[in-house]
PDB file of C-alpha atoms in Angstrom:
ATOM      1  CA  MET A 386      27.158 -19.769   2.221  1.00  0.00           C
ATOM      2  CA  PHE A 387      23.933 -18.650   3.942  1.00  0.00           C
ATOM      3  CA  ALA A 388      22.476 -17.421   0.649  1.00  0.00           C
ATOM      4  CA  GLU A 389      23.186 -20.709  -1.110  1.00  0.00           C
ATOM      5  CA  ALA A 390      21.559 -22.667   1.716  1.00  0.00           C
ATOM      6  CA  ILE A 391      18.360 -20.624   1.817  1.00  0.00           C
ATOM      7  CA  ALA A 392      18.161 -20.511  -1.998  1.00  0.00           C
ATOM      8  CA  SER A 393      18.137 -24.299  -2.195  1.00  0.00           C
ATOM      9  CA  LEU A 394      15.562 -24.639   0.579  1.00  0.00           C
ATOM     10  CA  LEU A 395      13.220 -22.014  -0.885  1.00  0.00           C
ATOM     11  CA  GLN A 396      13.550 -23.486  -4.376  1.00  0.00           C
ATOM     12  CA  ASP A 397      12.274 -26.830  -3.059  1.00  0.00           C
ATOM     13  CA  ARG A 398       9.733 -25.744  -0.439  1.00  0.00           C
ATOM     14  CA  CYS A 399       8.522 -22.226  -1.268  1.00  0.00           C
ATOM     15  CA  THR A 400       7.078 -22.948  -4.691  1.00  0.00           C
ATOM     16  CA  PRO A 401       4.436 -20.729  -6.318  1.00  0.00           C
ATOM     17  CA  GLN A 402       1.899 -23.475  -5.590  1.00  0.00           C
ATOM     18  CA  ALA A 403       2.799 -23.431  -1.879  1.00  0.00           C
ATOM     19  CA  VAL A 404       2.581 -19.628  -1.753  1.00  0.00           C
ATOM     20  CA  ARG A 405      -0.844 -19.657  -3.427  1.00  0.00           C
ATOM     21  CA  ALA A 406      -2.139 -22.240  -0.946  1.00  0.00           C
ATOM     22  CA  ILE A 407      -0.976 -20.248   2.101  1.00  0.00           C
ATOM     23  CA  GLU A 408      -2.401 -17.021   0.698  1.00  0.00           C
ATOM     24  CA  GLN A 409      -5.780 -18.709   0.450  1.00  0.00           C
ATOM     25  CA  GLY A 410      -5.700 -19.839   4.076  1.00  0.00           C
ATOM     26  CA  GLY A 411      -3.797 -23.107   3.779  1.00  0.00           C
ATOM     27  CA  SER A 412      -1.488 -24.266   6.553  1.00  0.00           C
ATOM     28  CA  PRO A 413       2.127 -23.067   6.350  1.00  0.00           C
ATOM     29  CA  ALA A 414       3.211 -25.918   8.664  1.00  0.00           C
ATOM     30  CA  ALA A 415       5.357 -27.818   6.148  1.00  0.00           C
ATOM     31  CA  LEU A 416       7.225 -24.742   4.949  1.00  0.00           C
ATOM     32  CA  SER A 417       7.468 -23.423   8.498  1.00  0.00           C
ATOM     33  CA  ALA A 418       8.955 -26.674   9.807  1.00  0.00           C
ATOM     34  CA  ALA A 419      11.548 -26.785   7.034  1.00  0.00           C
ATOM     35  CA  LEU A 420      12.715 -23.252   7.787  1.00  0.00           C
ATOM     36  CA  GLU A 421      12.790 -23.781  11.550  1.00  0.00           C
ATOM     37  CA  GLU A 422      14.766 -27.031  11.198  1.00  0.00           C
ATOM     38  CA  SER A 423      17.284 -25.245   8.990  1.00  0.00           C
ATOM     39  CA  GLY A 424      18.246 -23.003  11.914  1.00  0.00           C
ATOM     40  CA  PHE A 425      17.717 -19.730  10.059  1.00  0.00           C
ATOM     41  CA  HIS A 426      15.818 -18.227  12.987  1.00  0.00           C
ATOM     42  CA  GLU A 427      19.156 -17.740  14.750  1.00  0.00           C
ATOM     43  CA  LEU A 428      21.103 -16.582  11.708  1.00  0.00           C
ATOM     44  CA  LEU A 429      22.228 -13.330  13.343  1.00  0.00           C
ATOM     45  CA  ALA A 430      23.028 -14.775  16.779  1.00  0.00           C
ATOM     46  CA  PRO A 431      26.725 -15.183  17.665  1.00  0.00           C
ATOM     47  CA  GLU A 432      28.262 -18.562  16.908  1.00  0.00           C
ATOM     48  CA  ASP A 433      29.213 -19.100  20.564  1.00  0.00           C
ATOM     49  CA  ALA A 434      25.505 -18.741  21.395  1.00  0.00           C
ATOM     50  CA  GLY A 435      24.521 -21.384  18.905  1.00  0.00           C
ATOM     51  CA  GLY A 436      23.683 -18.985  16.088  1.00  0.00           C
ATOM     52  CA  GLY A 437      24.923 -18.533  12.570  1.00  0.00           C
ATOM     53  CA  GLY A 438      27.147 -15.551  13.298  1.00  0.00           C
ATOM     54  CA  ALA A 439      25.984 -13.851  10.104  1.00  0.00           C
ATOM     55  CA  SER A 440      26.703 -10.193   9.391  1.00  0.00           C
ATOM     56  CA  TRP A 441      24.075  -7.645   8.348  1.00  0.00           C
ATOM     57  CA  PRO A 442      25.212  -7.875   4.672  1.00  0.00           C
ATOM     58  CA  ASP A 443      24.768 -11.685   4.898  1.00  0.00           C
ATOM     59  CA  PHE A 444      21.311 -11.050   6.317  1.00  0.00           C
ATOM     60  CA  HIS A 445      20.433  -8.784   3.377  1.00  0.00           C
ATOM     61  CA  ARG A 446      21.354 -11.440   0.816  1.00  0.00           C
ATOM     62  CA  VAL A 447      19.179 -14.004   2.596  1.00  0.00           C
ATOM     63  CA  ILE A 448      16.204 -11.620   2.731  1.00  0.00           C
ATOM     64  CA  GLU A 449      16.530 -10.766  -0.957  1.00  0.00           C
ATOM     65  CA  LEU A 450      16.027 -14.438  -1.735  1.00  0.00           C
ATOM     66  CA  CYS A 451      12.962 -14.522   0.509  1.00  0.00           C
ATOM     67  CA  GLY A 452      11.568 -11.654  -1.559  1.00  0.00           C
ATOM     68  CA  ALA A 453      12.417 -13.394  -4.827  1.00  0.00           C
ATOM     69  CA  HIS A 454      10.338 -16.402  -3.686  1.00  0.00           C
ATOM     70  CA  ALA A 455       7.471 -14.315  -2.208  1.00  0.00           C
ATOM     71  CA  LEU A 456       8.000 -16.146   1.089  1.00  0.00           C
ATOM     72  CA  PRO A 457       4.670 -15.912   2.959  1.00  0.00           C
ATOM     73  CA  LEU A 458       6.296 -16.104   6.428  1.00  0.00           C
ATOM     74  CA  PRO A 459       8.134 -13.339   8.355  1.00  0.00           C
ATOM     75  CA  LEU A 460      11.503 -15.081   8.399  1.00  0.00           C
ATOM     76  CA  ALA A 461      13.461 -11.824   8.138  1.00  0.00           C
ATOM     77  CA  GLN A 462      11.574 -10.163  10.996  1.00  0.00           C
ATOM     78  CA  THR A 463      11.956 -13.276  13.151  1.00  0.00           C
ATOM     79  CA  MET A 464      15.725 -13.343  12.616  1.00  0.00           C
ATOM     80  CA  ALA A 465      16.010  -9.624  13.328  1.00  0.00           C
ATOM     81  CA  ALA A 466      13.831  -9.800  16.453  1.00  0.00           C
ATOM     82  CA  ARG A 467      15.985 -12.567  17.905  1.00  0.00           C
ATOM     83  CA  ALA A 468      19.090 -10.494  17.175  1.00  0.00           C
ATOM     84  CA  VAL A 469      17.687  -7.347  18.782  1.00  0.00           C
ATOM     85  CA  VAL A 470      16.240  -9.096  21.868  1.00  0.00           C
ATOM     86  CA  ARG A 471      19.098 -11.176  23.186  1.00  0.00           C
ATOM     87  CA  ALA A 472      18.614 -10.548  26.889  1.00  0.00           C
ATOM     88  CA  GLN A 473      15.613 -12.833  27.196  1.00  0.00           C
ATOM     89  CA  PRO A 474      14.307 -15.904  25.356  1.00  0.00           C
ATOM     90  CA  LEU A 475      11.638 -15.346  22.736  1.00  0.00           C
ATOM     91  CA  PRO A 476       8.891 -17.896  22.063  1.00  0.00           C
ATOM     92  CA  ASN A 477       9.082 -20.317  19.176  1.00  0.00           C
ATOM     93  CA  GLY A 478       7.195 -19.390  16.074  1.00  0.00           C
ATOM     94  CA  TRP A 479       7.108 -16.456  13.701  1.00  0.00           C
ATOM     95  CA  ILE A 480       7.598 -12.885  14.852  1.00  0.00           C
ATOM     96  CA  THR A 481       6.791  -9.776  12.865  1.00  0.00           C
ATOM     97  CA  PHE A 482       7.183  -6.047  13.538  1.00  0.00           C
ATOM     98  CA  ALA A 483       4.559  -3.356  14.117  1.00  0.00           C
ATOM     99  CA  PRO A 484       6.654  -0.200  14.599  1.00  0.00           C
ATOM    100  CA  TRP A 485       3.580   2.055  14.629  1.00  0.00           C
ATOM    101  CA  LEU A 486       1.803   0.502  17.589  1.00  0.00           C
ATOM    102  CA  VAL A 487      -0.824   2.898  19.001  1.00  0.00           C
ATOM    103  CA  ARG A 488      -2.369   2.915  22.471  1.00  0.00           C
ATOM    104  CA  GLU A 489      -5.964   4.099  22.153  1.00  0.00           C
ATOM    105  CA  ALA A 490      -7.856   6.280  24.646  1.00  0.00           C
ATOM    106  CA  ASP A 491      -9.417   3.177  26.272  1.00  0.00           C
ATOM    107  CA  GLY A 492      -5.959   1.652  26.771  1.00  0.00           C
ATOM    108  CA  SER A 493      -6.226  -0.937  24.027  1.00  0.00           C
ATOM    109  CA  LEU A 494      -3.380  -1.398  21.577  1.00  0.00           C
ATOM    110  CA  ARG A 495      -3.852  -1.147  17.821  1.00  0.00           C
ATOM    111  CA  ALA A 496      -1.454  -1.919  15.010  1.00  0.00           C
ATOM    112  CA  GLY A 497      -2.637  -1.188  11.480  1.00  0.00           C
ATOM    113  CA  GLN A 498      -1.641  -3.260   8.451  1.00  0.00           C
ATOM    114  CA  VAL A 499       0.916  -5.425  10.213  1.00  0.00           C
ATOM    115  CA  PRO A 500       3.056  -7.181   7.583  1.00  0.00           C
ATOM    116  CA  PHE A 501       2.588 -10.969   7.791  1.00  0.00           C
ATOM    117  CA  GLY A 502      -0.049 -10.424  10.484  1.00  0.00           C
ATOM    118  CA  ARG A 503      -1.949 -13.478   9.160  1.00  0.00           C
ATOM    119  CA  THR A 504       0.998 -15.889   9.383  1.00  0.00           C
ATOM    120  CA  ALA A 505       2.951 -14.588  12.405  1.00  0.00           C
ATOM    121  CA  SER A 506       2.453 -15.931  15.923  1.00  0.00           C
ATOM    122  CA  HIS A 507       3.805 -12.848  17.745  1.00  0.00           C
ATOM    123  CA  VAL A 508       4.287  -9.141  17.077  1.00  0.00           C
ATOM    124  CA  VAL A 509       7.043  -6.871  18.401  1.00  0.00           C
ATOM    125  CA  GLY A 510       5.970  -3.249  18.647  1.00  0.00           C
ATOM    126  CA  MET A 511       6.810  -0.047  20.479  1.00  0.00           C
ATOM    127  CA  ALA A 512       4.231   1.367  22.897  1.00  0.00           C
ATOM    128  CA  GLY A 513       5.943   4.673  23.583  1.00  0.00           C
ATOM    129  CA  ASP A 514       9.458   3.789  24.685  1.00  0.00           C
ATOM    130  CA  VAL A 515       8.487   0.268  25.793  1.00  0.00           C
ATOM    131  CA  ALA A 516       9.043  -2.666  23.451  1.00  0.00           C
ATOM    132  CA  LEU A 517       6.218  -5.200  23.708  1.00  0.00           C
ATOM    133  CA  LEU A 518       5.874  -8.795  22.581  1.00  0.00           C
ATOM    134  CA  LEU A 519       2.230  -9.379  21.681  1.00  0.00           C
ATOM    135  CA  PRO A 520       0.660 -12.771  20.828  1.00  0.00           C
ATOM    136  CA  VAL A 521      -1.366 -12.684  17.625  1.00  0.00           C
ATOM    137  CA  ALA A 522      -3.701 -15.302  19.147  1.00  0.00           C
ATOM    138  CA  ASP A 523      -4.795 -12.717  21.737  1.00  0.00           C
ATOM    139  CA  ALA A 524      -5.572 -10.071  19.123  1.00  0.00           C
ATOM    140  CA  ARG A 525      -8.752  -9.212  17.285  1.00  0.00           C
ATOM    141  CA  MET A 526      -7.783  -9.438  13.630  1.00  0.00           C
ATOM    142  CA  GLU A 527      -9.214  -7.311  10.851  1.00  0.00           C
ATOM    143  CA  ALA A 528      -8.437  -8.450   7.312  1.00  0.00           C
ATOM    144  CA  ASN A 529      -7.722  -5.671   4.831  1.00  0.00           C
ATOM    145  CA  GLY A 530      -9.830  -7.135   2.026  1.00  0.00           C
ATOM    146  CA  VAL A 531      -6.958  -7.170  -0.463  1.00  0.00           C
ATOM    147  CA  TYR A 532      -6.801 -10.385  -2.490  1.00  0.00           C
ATOM    148  CA  GLY A 533      -4.043 -12.683  -1.207  1.00  0.00           C
ATOM    149  CA  SER A 534      -2.712 -10.139   1.275  1.00  0.00           C
ATOM    150  CA  LEU A 535      -0.934 -11.507   4.344  1.00  0.00           C
ATOM    151  CA  ALA A 536      -1.125  -8.192   6.229  1.00  0.00           C
ATOM    152  CA  ALA A 537      -3.768  -7.586   8.874  1.00  0.00           C
ATOM    153  CA  SER A 538      -4.736  -4.940  11.388  1.00  0.00           C
ATOM    154  CA  LEU A 539      -4.574  -6.187  14.988  1.00  0.00           C
ATOM    155  CA  ARG A 540      -6.076  -4.929  18.239  1.00  0.00           C
ATOM    156  CA  TRP A 541      -5.232  -6.081  21.786  1.00  0.00           C
ATOM    157  CA  GLU A 542      -6.728  -5.516  25.233  1.00  0.00           C
ATOM    158  CA  PRO A 543      -4.966  -2.907  27.440  1.00  0.00           C
ATOM    159  CA  ASP A 544      -3.086  -5.478  29.533  1.00  0.00           C
ATOM    160  CA  ALA A 545      -1.873  -7.562  26.601  1.00  0.00           C
ATOM    161  CA  GLY A 546       1.751  -8.236  25.852  1.00  0.00           C
ATOM    162  CA  THR A 547       5.050  -8.754  27.634  1.00  0.00           C
ATOM    163  CA  ALA A 548       7.587  -5.978  28.043  1.00  0.00           C
ATOM    164  CA  LEU A 549      10.892  -6.821  26.396  1.00  0.00           C
ATOM    165  CA  ASP A 550      14.222  -6.157  28.049  1.00  0.00           C
ATOM    166  CA  VAL A 551      15.565  -4.039  25.226  1.00  0.00           C
ATOM    167  CA  THR A 552      16.340  -0.352  24.837  1.00  0.00           C
ATOM    168  CA  LEU A 553      15.239   0.507  21.345  1.00  0.00           C
ATOM    169  CA  PRO A 554      13.902   3.913  20.302  1.00  0.00           C
ATOM    170  CA  ALA A 555      10.830   3.577  18.105  1.00  0.00           C
ATOM    171  CA  ALA A 556      12.628   5.233  15.188  1.00  0.00           C
ATOM    172  CA  ARG A 557      15.307   2.546  15.197  1.00  0.00           C
ATOM    173  CA  LEU A 558      12.697  -0.231  15.003  1.00  0.00           C
ATOM    174  CA  GLN A 559      10.996   1.666  12.163  1.00  0.00           C
ATOM    175  CA  GLY A 560      14.316   1.911  10.334  1.00  0.00           C
ATOM    176  CA  LEU A 561      15.128  -1.770  10.763  1.00  0.00           C
ATOM    177  CA  ALA A 562      11.635  -2.826   9.667  1.00  0.00           C
ATOM    178  CA  ALA A 563      11.886  -0.555   6.630  1.00  0.00           C
ATOM    179  CA  ALA A 564      15.310  -1.929   5.675  1.00  0.00           C
ATOM    180  CA  ILE A 565      13.920  -5.464   5.804  1.00  0.00           C
ATOM    181  CA  HIS A 566      11.150  -4.552   3.383  1.00  0.00           C
ATOM    182  CA  ALA A 567      13.671  -2.766   1.156  1.00  0.00           C
ATOM    183  CA  SER A 568      15.567  -6.055   0.824  1.00  0.00           C
ATOM    184  CA  LEU A 569      12.358  -8.013   0.209  1.00  0.00           C
ATOM    185  CA  LEU A 570      11.383  -5.506  -2.474  1.00  0.00           C
ATOM    186  CA  SER A 571      14.801  -5.737  -4.086  1.00  0.00           C
ATOM    187  CA  GLY A 572      14.549  -9.525  -4.338  1.00  0.00           C
ATOM    188  CA  ALA A 573      10.994  -9.447  -5.679  1.00  0.00           C
ATOM    189  CA  MET A 574      11.899  -6.804  -8.281  1.00  0.00           C
ATOM    190  CA  LYS A 575      14.787  -8.932  -9.560  1.00  0.00           C
ATOM    191  CA  LYS A 576      12.373 -11.853  -9.942  1.00  0.00           C
ATOM    192  CA  VAL A 577       9.811  -9.695 -11.767  1.00  0.00           C
ATOM    193  CA  PHE A 578      12.499  -8.368 -14.113  1.00  0.00           C
ATOM    194  CA  ASP A 579      13.663 -11.917 -14.908  1.00  0.00           C
ATOM    195  CA  LEU A 580      10.073 -12.939 -15.708  1.00  0.00           C
ATOM    196  CA  ALA A 581       9.611  -9.924 -17.992  1.00  0.00           C
ATOM    197  CA  MET A 582      12.897 -10.572 -19.806  1.00  0.00           C
ATOM    198  CA  GLY A 583      12.086 -14.246 -20.256  1.00  0.00           C
ATOM    199  CA  TYR A 584       8.626 -13.485 -21.613  1.00  0.00           C
ATOM    200  CA  ALA A 585       9.945 -10.804 -23.992  1.00  0.00           C
ATOM    201  CA  ASN A 586      12.411 -13.298 -25.455  1.00  0.00           C
ATOM    202  CA  GLU A 587       9.826 -16.096 -25.812  1.00  0.00           C
ATOM    203  CA  ARG A 588       6.647 -14.331 -26.948  1.00  0.00           C
ATOM    204  CA  ALA A 589       6.738 -13.856 -30.728  1.00  0.00           C
ATOM    205  CA  GLN A 590       4.750 -11.313 -32.688  1.00  0.00           C
ATOM    206  CA  PHE A 591       5.012 -10.579 -36.414  1.00  0.00           C
ATOM    207  CA  GLY A 592       7.570 -13.349 -36.723  1.00  0.00           C
ATOM    208  CA  LYS A 593      10.036 -12.319 -34.038  1.00  0.00           C
ATOM    209  CA  PRO A 594      10.285 -12.127 -30.231  1.00  0.00           C
ATOM    210  CA  ILE A 595       8.654  -8.990 -28.828  1.00  0.00           C
ATOM    211  CA  GLY A 596      11.961  -8.242 -27.078  1.00  0.00           C
ATOM    212  CA  LYS A 597      13.343  -7.316 -30.506  1.00  0.00           C
ATOM    213  CA  PHE A 598      11.010  -4.323 -30.750  1.00  0.00           C
ATOM    214  CA  GLN A 599      12.558  -1.017 -29.764  1.00  0.00           C
ATOM    215  CA  ALA A 600       9.608   0.040 -27.580  1.00  0.00           C
ATOM    216  CA  ILE A 601       9.882  -3.146 -25.483  1.00  0.00           C
ATOM    217  CA  GLN A 602      13.660  -2.814 -25.277  1.00  0.00           C
ATOM    218  CA  HIS A 603      13.253   0.740 -23.971  1.00  0.00           C
ATOM    219  CA  GLN A 604      10.777  -0.383 -21.297  1.00  0.00           C
ATOM    220  CA  LEU A 605      13.051  -3.207 -20.185  1.00  0.00           C
ATOM    221  CA  SER A 606      16.132  -0.985 -20.041  1.00  0.00           C
ATOM    222  CA  VAL A 607      14.383   1.606 -17.846  1.00  0.00           C
ATOM    223  CA  MET A 608      13.092  -1.210 -15.665  1.00  0.00           C
ATOM    224  CA  ALA A 609      16.609  -2.627 -15.327  1.00  0.00           C
ATOM    225  CA  GLU A 610      17.946   0.755 -14.205  1.00  0.00           C
ATOM    226  CA  HIS A 611      15.381   0.985 -11.422  1.00  0.00           C
ATOM    227  CA  VAL A 612      15.931  -2.619 -10.297  1.00  0.00           C
ATOM    228  CA  ALA A 613      19.694  -2.030 -10.123  1.00  0.00           C
ATOM    229  CA  ALA A 614      19.428   1.309  -8.315  1.00  0.00           C
ATOM    230  CA  ALA A 615      16.995  -0.138  -5.788  1.00  0.00           C
ATOM    231  CA  ALA A 616      19.257  -3.143  -5.190  1.00  0.00           C
ATOM    232  CA  ILE A 617      22.234  -0.873  -4.498  1.00  0.00           C
ATOM    233  CA  ALA A 618      20.241   1.274  -2.076  1.00  0.00           C
ATOM    234  CA  ALA A 619      18.914  -1.780  -0.229  1.00  0.00           C
ATOM    235  CA  GLU A 620      22.335  -3.377   0.111  1.00  0.00           C
ATOM    236  CA  ALA A 621      23.938  -0.116   1.246  1.00  0.00           C
ATOM    237  CA  ALA A 622      21.642   0.000   4.267  1.00  0.00           C
ATOM    238  CA  TYR A 623      23.455  -2.975   5.783  1.00  0.00           C
ATOM    239  CA  HIS A 624      26.960  -1.615   5.355  1.00  0.00           C
ATOM    240  CA  THR A 625      26.522   1.267   7.817  1.00  0.00           C
ATOM    241  CA  GLU A 626      25.927   0.399  11.474  1.00  0.00           C
ATOM    242  CA  ASP A 627      24.826   2.573  14.360  1.00  0.00           C
ATOM    243  CA  GLN A 628      24.799   0.946  17.806  1.00  0.00           C
ATOM    244  CA  GLY A 629      24.608  -2.532  16.328  1.00  0.00           C
ATOM    245  CA  LEU A 630      21.780  -1.884  13.861  1.00  0.00           C
ATOM    246  CA  PRO A 631      21.735  -0.613  10.263  1.00  0.00           C
ATOM    247  CA  ALA A 632      21.997   3.190  10.378  1.00  0.00           C
ATOM    248  CA  TYR A 633      18.645   4.997  10.306  1.00  0.00           C
ATOM    249  CA  ALA A 634      19.505   7.333   7.402  1.00  0.00           C
ATOM    250  CA  ALA A 635      20.662   4.443   5.229  1.00  0.00           C
ATOM    251  CA  CYS A 636      17.472   2.508   6.046  1.00  0.00           C
ATOM    252  CA  ALA A 637      15.424   5.563   5.026  1.00  0.00           C
ATOM    253  CA  VAL A 638      17.232   5.831   1.686  1.00  0.00           C
ATOM    254  CA  ALA A 639      16.810   2.104   1.054  1.00  0.00           C
ATOM    255  CA  LYS A 640      13.059   2.035   1.665  1.00  0.00           C
ATOM    256  CA  ALA A 641      12.414   5.294  -0.191  1.00  0.00           C
ATOM    257  CA  ARG A 642      14.305   4.112  -3.283  1.00  0.00           C
ATOM    258  CA  THR A 643      12.940   0.569  -3.383  1.00  0.00           C
ATOM    259  CA  SER A 644       9.341   1.684  -2.783  1.00  0.00           C
ATOM    260  CA  GLU A 645       9.673   4.288  -5.530  1.00  0.00           C
ATOM    261  CA  ALA A 646      10.988   1.698  -7.972  1.00  0.00           C
ATOM    262  CA  ALA A 647       8.388  -0.936  -7.071  1.00  0.00           C
ATOM    263  CA  GLN A 648       5.519   0.867  -8.797  1.00  0.00           C
ATOM    264  CA  LEU A 649       7.385   1.317 -12.066  1.00  0.00           C
ATOM    265  CA  VAL A 650       8.768  -2.224 -12.080  1.00  0.00           C
ATOM    266  CA  ALA A 651       5.324  -3.751 -11.462  1.00  0.00           C
ATOM    267  CA  SER A 652       3.544  -1.651 -14.088  1.00  0.00           C
ATOM    268  CA  THR A 653       6.265  -2.187 -16.711  1.00  0.00           C
ATOM    269  CA  ALA A 654       6.276  -5.950 -16.160  1.00  0.00           C
ATOM    270  CA  HIS A 655       2.519  -6.086 -16.724  1.00  0.00           C
ATOM    271  CA  ALA A 656       2.809  -3.868 -19.798  1.00  0.00           C
ATOM    272  CA  VAL A 657       5.367  -6.268 -21.303  1.00  0.00           C
ATOM    273  CA  HIS A 658       3.262  -9.326 -20.456  1.00  0.00           C
ATOM    274  CA  GLY A 659      -0.074  -7.913 -21.565  1.00  0.00           C
ATOM    275  CA  ALA A 660      -3.221  -9.476 -20.117  1.00  0.00           C
ATOM    276  CA  ILE A 661      -1.551 -12.762 -19.188  1.00  0.00           C
ATOM    277  CA  GLY A 662       0.320 -11.045 -16.349  1.00  0.00           C
ATOM    278  CA  VAL A 663      -2.776 -10.644 -14.204  1.00  0.00           C
ATOM    279  CA  THR A 664      -4.136 -14.163 -14.601  1.00  0.00           C
ATOM    280  CA  GLU A 665      -4.212 -16.379 -11.495  1.00  0.00           C
ATOM    281  CA  GLU A 666      -2.402 -19.228 -13.247  1.00  0.00           C
ATOM    282  CA  TYR A 667       0.603 -17.105 -14.229  1.00  0.00           C
ATOM    283  CA  ASP A 668       3.195 -16.447 -11.513  1.00  0.00           C
ATOM    284  CA  LEU A 669       3.872 -12.769 -12.241  1.00  0.00           C
ATOM    285  CA  GLN A 670       0.913 -11.597 -10.184  1.00  0.00           C
ATOM    286  CA  LEU A 671       2.304 -13.348  -7.089  1.00  0.00           C
ATOM    287  CA  TYR A 672       5.332 -11.062  -7.115  1.00  0.00           C
ATOM    288  CA  THR A 673       3.773  -7.814  -8.326  1.00  0.00           C
ATOM    289  CA  ARG A 674       1.121  -8.050  -5.601  1.00  0.00           C
ATOM    290  CA  ARG A 675       4.002  -8.344  -3.139  1.00  0.00           C
ATOM    291  CA  LEU A 676       5.639  -5.265  -4.672  1.00  0.00           C
ATOM    292  CA  HIS A 677       2.525  -3.187  -4.058  1.00  0.00           C
ATOM    293  CA  GLU A 678       2.036  -4.522  -0.519  1.00  0.00           C
ATOM    294  CA  TRP A 679       5.678  -4.198   0.544  1.00  0.00           C
ATOM    295  CA  ARG A 680       5.936  -0.747  -1.028  1.00  0.00           C
ATOM    296  CA  MET A 681       3.462   0.482   1.600  1.00  0.00           C
ATOM    297  CA  ALA A 682       4.687  -1.723   4.471  1.00  0.00           C
ATOM    298  CA  ASP A 683       6.592   0.170   7.183  1.00  0.00           C
ATOM    299  CA  GLY A 684       6.243   3.434   5.274  1.00  0.00           C
ATOM    300  CA  SER A 685       6.005   4.266   1.577  1.00  0.00           C
ATOM    301  CA  GLU A 686       8.516   6.348  -0.354  1.00  0.00           C
ATOM    302  CA  THR A 687       6.593   9.501   0.647  1.00  0.00           C
ATOM    303  CA  TYR A 688       7.069   8.800   4.357  1.00  0.00           C
ATOM    304  CA  TRP A 689      10.776   8.078   4.017  1.00  0.00           C
ATOM    305  CA  HIS A 690      11.407  11.032   1.691  1.00  0.00           C
ATOM    306  CA  ARG A 691       9.972  13.229   4.429  1.00  0.00           C
ATOM    307  CA  ALA A 692      12.090  11.472   7.066  1.00  0.00           C
ATOM    308  CA  LEU A 693      15.212  12.168   5.020  1.00  0.00           C
ATOM    309  CA  GLY A 694      14.139  15.780   4.580  1.00  0.00           C
ATOM    310  CA  ALA A 695      13.746  16.112   8.344  1.00  0.00           C
ATOM    311  CA  LEU A 696      17.264  14.735   8.832  1.00  0.00           C
ATOM    312  CA  CYS A 697      18.632  17.329   6.418  1.00  0.00           C
ATOM    313  CA  VAL A 698      16.820  20.171   8.185  1.00  0.00           C
ATOM    314  CA  GLN A 699      18.214  19.037  11.531  1.00  0.00           C
ATOM    315  CA  ARG A 700      21.718  19.193  10.063  1.00  0.00           C
ATOM    316  CA  SER A 701      21.736  22.929   9.470  1.00  0.00           C
ATOM    317  CA  ASP A 702      25.529  23.003   9.539  1.00  0.00           C
ATOM    318  CA  ALA A 703      25.960  20.566   6.672  1.00  0.00           C
ATOM    319  CA  LEU A 704      24.804  20.024   3.112  1.00  0.00           C
ATOM    320  CA  PHE A 705      22.683  17.121   1.872  1.00  0.00           C
ATOM    321  CA  VAL A 706      25.719  15.791   0.078  1.00  0.00           C
ATOM    322  CA  ASP A 707      27.403  15.361   3.474  1.00  0.00           C
ATOM    323  CA  LEU A 708      24.482  13.195   4.613  1.00  0.00           C
ATOM    324  CA  ALA A 709      24.732  11.177   1.406  1.00  0.00           C
ATOM    325  CA  ARG A 710      28.454  10.654   1.996  1.00  0.00           C
ATOM    326  CA  GLU A 711      27.693   9.314   5.469  1.00  0.00           C
ATOM    327  CA  VAL A 712      24.995   6.975   4.176  1.00  0.00           C
ATOM    328  CA  PHE A 713      27.157   5.465   1.455  1.00  0.00           C
ATOM    329  CA  ALA A 714      30.535   5.694   3.206  1.00  0.00           C
TER     330      ALA A 714
END
């Protein structure tokens, strides 16, 4: 039900033309208003509190669709933030996560490469064990110089931000943020695969579609395996809960697997498309740029492989297969 509703809304409002305009500095007001009016900000809140009462698996399906449309707003992070911080009201607008918030020697706060830093109004981050809500308007923003990127590095004065009434170890926020990007990656990879399949069946060479050539078929089949494996890993993260949030180990597996697949899926899609894939007018580049950006967001596959290795080392009385059984139980 939730997936069908967001799919229809995104199909109408989050078009490639709208995404391109926002990437280039255009106002997201129209798209933002449509999403806010739909009530998706409170998707995870209980029904008796006026929310949607959605489960974490419902949440995953909604986020996948956001990824498939390259949504340029942090809808997933906003929904998750409102679910995590229920003890106090959060401001209207778009909230994103900065799990690796650093307090510098002079007391200022710095968050590097904050996903959706250019389109969010607030950031939730962990300064030690304290969760802070930080207005983007109060931050000094540093663009990363990447074409069309919506991420930005932010820096606040020492006294900036409001402490949130939530007990949330930094690792749990990292895991939740990573799981969100795993779902976004899964959705974007499905879209990229569909574009590659469609092009392979339409583009003719030597009198037949290029999809009839064995080399192209091999590339597409390998690509399909990675898209499917990544989708399974991303979905699995939301079927194991620990204290009300997706379990940390499952989040680590999800982000590691989806980030690993993102590189291959992006490069294969461009190989199938040839030069047309990188042109501004063709939509493929919208999604493959997202794959590269979201692969790094909240930790690449290298970071999460190491995190999983650390979990295995800590469990000296059990084998890795026991951890895997817990993750996918």
